[in-house]
CSV table of C-alpha atoms in Angstrom, one decimal:
chain,number,residue,atom,x,y,z
M,1,MET,CA,-3.9,3.8,20.8
M,2,THR,CA,-7.2,4.6,19.4
M,3,SER,CA,-7.6,5.6,15.6
M,4,LYS,CA,-8.2,9.5,16.8
M,5,GLU,CA,-4.9,9.6,18.7
M,6,LYS,CA,-1.4,10.1,17.1
M,7,THR,CA,2.0,10.3,18.6
M,8,THR,CA,4.4,12.9,17.4
M,9,ALA,CA,7.7,11.1,17.9
M,10,GLY,CA,9.4,10.4,14.7
M,11,ILE,CA,10.8,6.7,13.7
M,12,THR,CA,14.4,6.0,14.7
M,13,ARG,CA,16.8,4.6,12.0
M,14,ARG,CA,17.1,1.5,14.1
M,15,GLU,CA,13.1,1.0,14.0
M,16,LEU,CA,13.1,1.9,10.2
M,17,ILE,CA,16.0,-0.4,9.2
M,18,LYS,CA,14.8,-3.5,10.8
M,19,PRO,CA,11.7,-4.0,9.1
M,20,VAL,CA,13.1,-3.2,5.7
M,21,SER,CA,16.2,-5.6,6.1
M,22,VAL,CA,13.6,-8.3,6.9
M,23,GLY,CA,11.2,-7.8,4.0
M,24,LEU,CA,9.2,-4.9,5.6
M,25,PHE,CA,8.3,-6.9,8.5
M,26,GLY,CA,9.5,-6.5,12.1
M,27,PHE,CA,8.8,-5.1,15.6
M,28,ALA,CA,8.2,-1.6,14.1
M,29,PHE,CA,5.9,-2.4,11.3
M,30,LEU,CA,2.9,-0.8,13.2
M,31,ASN,CA,4.9,2.2,14.0
M,32,LEU,CA,5.0,2.9,10.3
M,33,PHE,CA,1.4,3.6,10.4
M,34,ASN,CA,1.0,5.3,14.0
M,35,LYS,CA,3.9,7.4,14.0
M,36,PRO,CA,4.7,10.5,11.5
M,37,SER,CA,7.8,10.4,9.7
M,38,SER,CA,10.3,12.9,9.5
M,39,GLY,CA,11.5,14.2,6.1
M,40,GLY,CA,7.7,13.4,4.5
M,41,THR,CA,5.7,15.8,2.5
M,42,GLU,CA,2.8,15.3,5.1
M,43,ASN,CA,-0.3,17.8,5.5
M,44,SER,CA,-1.0,17.7,9.2
M,45,VAL,CA,-4.9,18.2,8.7
M,46,ILE,CA,-5.0,15.2,6.3
M,47,LEU,CA,-2.3,13.2,8.4
M,48,ASP,CA,-4.8,13.5,11.4
M,49,ALA,CA,-7.8,12.1,9.4
M,50,VAL,CA,-5.6,9.1,7.9
M,51,PRO,CA,-6.3,6.1,10.7
M,52,SER,CA,-3.6,5.0,13.0
M,53,ASP,CA,-4.8,1.6,13.1
M,54,LEU,CA,-3.4,-1.3,11.1
M,55,PRO,CA,-4.8,-1.1,7.8
M,56,PRO,CA,-7.6,-3.5,6.6
M,57,ILE,CA,-5.5,-3.9,3.6
M,58,ILE,CA,-1.8,-3.7,3.1
M,59,ILE,CA,0.3,-4.0,-0.2
M,60,LYS,CA,4.0,-4.0,-0.1
M,61,SER,CA,6.7,-3.9,-2.6
M,62,GLY,CA,9.7,-6.1,-2.7
M,63,SER,CA,8.0,-8.5,-4.6
M,64,PHE,CA,4.2,-7.8,-4.8
M,65,THR,CA,2.5,-8.9,-1.6
M,66,ILE,CA,-1.1,-8.0,-0.5
M,67,GLU,CA,-2.7,-8.8,3.0
M,68,SER,CA,-6.3,-8.3,3.6
M,69,ASP,CA,-8.5,-8.6,6.8
M,70,GLU,CA,-11.1,-10.9,4.8
M,71,PRO,CA,-10.5,-13.3,2.0
M,72,LEU,CA,-10.0,-12.4,-1.6
M,73,THR,CA,-11.6,-13.6,-4.6
M,74,GLU,CA,-9.6,-14.2,-8.0
M,75,SER,CA,-10.8,-13.8,-11.5
M,76,GLY,CA,-9.4,-13.4,-14.9
M,77,SER,CA,-6.2,-14.5,-16.5
M,78,GLY,CA,-3.3,-12.4,-18.0
M,79,THR,CA,-4.5,-9.7,-16.2
M,80,TYR,CA,-5.8,-10.8,-12.8
M,81,ASN,CA,-8.6,-9.2,-10.6
M,82,TYR,CA,-8.5,-9.6,-6.7
M,83,LYS,CA,-11.3,-8.5,-4.9
M,84,ARG,CA,-12.2,-8.0,-1.3
M,85,LEU,CA,-15.8,-7.9,-1.4
M,86,GLY,CA,-18.2,-5.6,0.5
M,87,PHE,CA,-14.9,-3.5,1.3
M,88,LYS,CA,-16.8,-0.1,0.9
M,89,LEU,CA,-15.3,2.9,-0.6
M,90,ILE,CA,-11.4,3.4,-0.1
M,91,GLN,CA,-11.5,6.5,1.9
M,92,ALA,CA,-8.1,7.0,3.2
M,93,VAL,CA,-4.5,5.9,2.3
M,94,ARG,CA,-1.0,6.0,3.4
M,95,VAL,CA,2.0,5.5,1.1
M,96,ILE,CA,5.1,5.0,3.2
M,97,LYS,CA,8.1,5.2,1.0
M,98,VAL,CA,11.4,3.8,2.5
M,99,ASN,CA,15.0,3.7,1.2
M,100,GLU,CA,16.7,0.5,2.5
M,101,GLN,CA,20.3,2.0,1.9
M,102,THR,CA,19.8,5.7,3.2
M,103,GLY,CA,17.0,4.6,5.9
M,104,VAL,CA,15.2,7.9,4.7
M,105,THR,CA,11.6,7.4,5.0
M,106,GLU,CA,8.6,9.6,3.6
M,107,THR,CA,4.8,9.2,4.2
M,108,PHE,CA,2.1,10.6,1.9
M,109,PRO,CA,-1.3,10.5,3.5
M,110,PHE,CA,-4.5,11.3,1.8
M,111,VAL,CA,-8.2,11.2,2.3
M,112,ASP,CA,-11.0,11.4,0.1
M,113,VAL,CA,-14.8,10.5,0.9
M,114,ASN,CA,-15.8,10.2,-2.6
M,115,GLY,CA,-13.2,7.3,-3.1
M,116,ILE,CA,-9.6,6.7,-3.8
M,117,GLU,CA,-7.7,4.7,-6.5
M,118,LEU,CA,-4.1,4.0,-7.0
M,119,ASP,CA,-1.7,3.3,-10.0
M,120,ILE,CA,1.4,1.2,-9.3
M,121,ARG,CA,3.7,0.8,-12.1
M,122,LEU,CA,5.8,-2.3,-12.1
M,123,GLN,CA,9.3,-1.5,-13.6
M,124,TYR,CA,11.3,-4.4,-14.5
M,125,TYR,CA,14.9,-5.0,-14.8
M,126,VAL,CA,15.8,-5.7,-18.4
M,127,SER,CA,19.5,-6.2,-19.8
M,128,GLY,CA,21.1,-4.6,-16.9
M,129,SER,CA,18.8,-1.5,-16.4
M,130,TRP,CA,15.4,-0.7,-15.2
M,131,GLN,CA,13.1,-0.3,-18.1
M,132,PRO,CA,11.4,3.1,-19.0
M,133,LEU,CA,8.3,3.7,-16.7
M,134,ALA,CA,6.1,4.0,-20.1
M,135,GLN,CA,7.0,0.7,-20.8
M,136,SER,CA,6.1,-1.0,-17.5
M,137,SER,CA,2.8,-2.8,-16.5
M,138,LEU,CA,0.1,-1.0,-14.4
M,139,ALA,CA,-1.3,-2.4,-11.4
M,140,GLN,CA,-4.6,-0.5,-10.4
M,141,ILE,CA,-6.2,-0.4,-7.1
M,142,LYS,CA,-10.0,1.1,-7.1
M,143,ASN,CA,-13.4,0.2,-6.2
M,144,GLU,CA,-16.3,-1.2,-8.1
M,145,THR,CA,-20.1,-1.4,-7.2
M,146,VAL,CA,-21.9,-4.5,-8.1
M,147,GLN,CA,-25.2,-5.5,-7.2
M,148,GLY,CA,-25.1,-3.1,-4.3
M,149,SER,CA,-22.0,-4.1,-2.9
M,150,THR,CA,-18.9,-1.9,-3.3
M,151,ASN,CA,-15.7,-4.0,-3.6
M,152,PHE,CA,-12.0,-3.3,-3.3
M,153,VAL,CA,-10.3,-4.4,-6.7
M,154,LEU,CA,-6.7,-4.9,-7.4
M,155,SER,CA,-6.0,-5.6,-11.1
M,156,ILE,CA,-2.6,-6.8,-11.9
M,157,ALA,CA,-0.8,-8.8,-14.6
M,158,LYS,CA,0.5,-11.3,-11.9
M,159,ASP,CA,-0.9,-14.4,-10.6
M,160,LEU,CA,-0.5,-13.9,-6.8
M,161,ASP,CA,-0.3,-17.3,-4.7
M,162,LYS,CA,-1.7,-17.6,-1.4
M,163,LYS,CA,1.0,-17.6,1.3
M,164,GLY,CA,1.5,-19.4,4.8
M,165,LYS,CA,-0.9,-19.0,7.7
M,166,SER,CA,-3.1,-15.8,8.4
M,167,LYS,CA,-2.4,-13.6,11.4
M,168,PRO,CA,-4.8,-12.1,13.5
M,169,ARG,CA,-6.8,-9.5,11.7
M,170,ARG,CA,-5.3,-11.1,8.5
M,171,LYS,CA,-7.5,-13.7,6.6
M,172,GLU,CA,-5.4,-13.7,3.6
M,173,LYS,CA,-2.1,-13.0,2.1
M,174,ARG,CA,-0.9,-13.3,-1.5
M,175,GLU,CA,2.3,-12.9,-3.1
M,176,ASP,CA,4.0,-13.1,-6.6
M,177,SER,CA,6.0,-16.2,-6.8
M,178,GLY,CA,7.8,-15.6,-10.0
M,179,SER,CA,11.2,-15.2,-11.0
M,180,ASP,CA,11.1,-11.9,-12.6
M,181,VAL,CA,12.9,-9.1,-11.2
M,182,PHE,CA,11.0,-5.7,-10.8
M,183,ARG,CA,10.1,-2.9,-8.5
M,184,PHE,CA,7.4,-0.5,-7.9
M,185,GLY,CA,8.5,2.2,-10.4
M,186,SER,CA,6.1,4.8,-9.3
M,187,VAL,CA,3.0,5.0,-7.0
M,188,VAL,CA,0.2,7.5,-8.0
M,189,ILE,CA,-2.9,8.4,-5.8
M,190,ARG,CA,-6.0,9.7,-7.3
M,191,GLY,CA,-8.8,11.1,-5.7
M,192,LYS,CA,-12.5,10.8,-6.8
M,193,GLY,CA,-13.3,14.4,-5.3
M,194,THR,CA,-11.9,18.1,-5.9
M,195,VAL,CA,-9.1,17.6,-3.3
M,196,LEU,CA,-5.7,17.1,-4.8
M,197,PRO,CA,-3.6,14.2,-3.7
M,198,PRO,CA,0.0,14.3,-2.8
M,199,VAL,CA,2.5,13.8,-5.6
M,200,ILE,CA,4.9,11.1,-4.9
M,201,PRO,CA,8.7,11.2,-6.2
M,202,PRO,CA,9.7,9.0,-8.7
M,203,THR,CA,11.5,5.9,-7.4
M,204,VAL,CA,14.8,5.8,-6.8
M,205,GLU,CA,17.4,2.9,-6.4
M,206,GLY,CA,16.6,1.4,-2.9
M,207,ASP,CA,13.2,2.6,-2.5
M,208,GLU,CA,10.5,0.0,-1.2
M,209,TYR,CA,6.9,0.9,-0.3
M,210,ILE,CA,4.1,0.0,2.1
M,211,ILE,CA,0.7,0.9,1.2
M,212,GLY,CA,-2.2,1.2,3.7
M,213,LEU,CA,-5.6,1.3,2.4
M,214,TYR,CA,-8.6,2.2,4.5
M,215,ASN,CA,-12.4,2.0,4.1
M,216,TYR,CA,-12.8,4.9,6.9
M,217,TYR,CA,-11.0,7.7,8.2
M,218,THR,CA,-10.8,9.0,11.7
M,219,ALA,CA,-13.9,11.3,11.6
M,220,ASN,CA,-16.4,8.7,10.7
M,221,LYS,CA,-15.1,5.6,12.3
């Protein structure tokens, strides 16, 4: 399948539940990117512009995992910055929200040629309940331009360790290895242009996320 082709078939419950049950991995993982899901809030024009390829950068909840098509540099302490140098602008994103209890999936695609940023609230489980979002730490995804290079930057208050061997098209995988219990409390997409991004509903119990980030969209690949 090329990046300009889309299928119209929905994801079956079996396809959906299996990758969630094994930590968002499995035979249907790519299908989450190249098939529209049922029950989403998708705009067909935007959906067609978001590539159906496996994204160059993928972020997953459960813990906090980032996979990149090129190595990441690390800097800072307390708040860590993970950079994919020379990534260019983030121009397309697909946020996939999956409820592992019900099997319901929602997809939120967005394209902005001027650049895209994301905010992820990391909501911790404290004294038997999830802390208020207002008290949750913020992980931010953005671009920076330094000496003519436009880089992908993840800023997060977690030291993400390198994990395992790289896969084809994946040079690096990092994951939080701490013992804290937390979840993605909310995910917010922000565009740098005038087009309004989709609003992602707040997290409910059982929600997990896969976020695909692209430095291109189908019209200019």
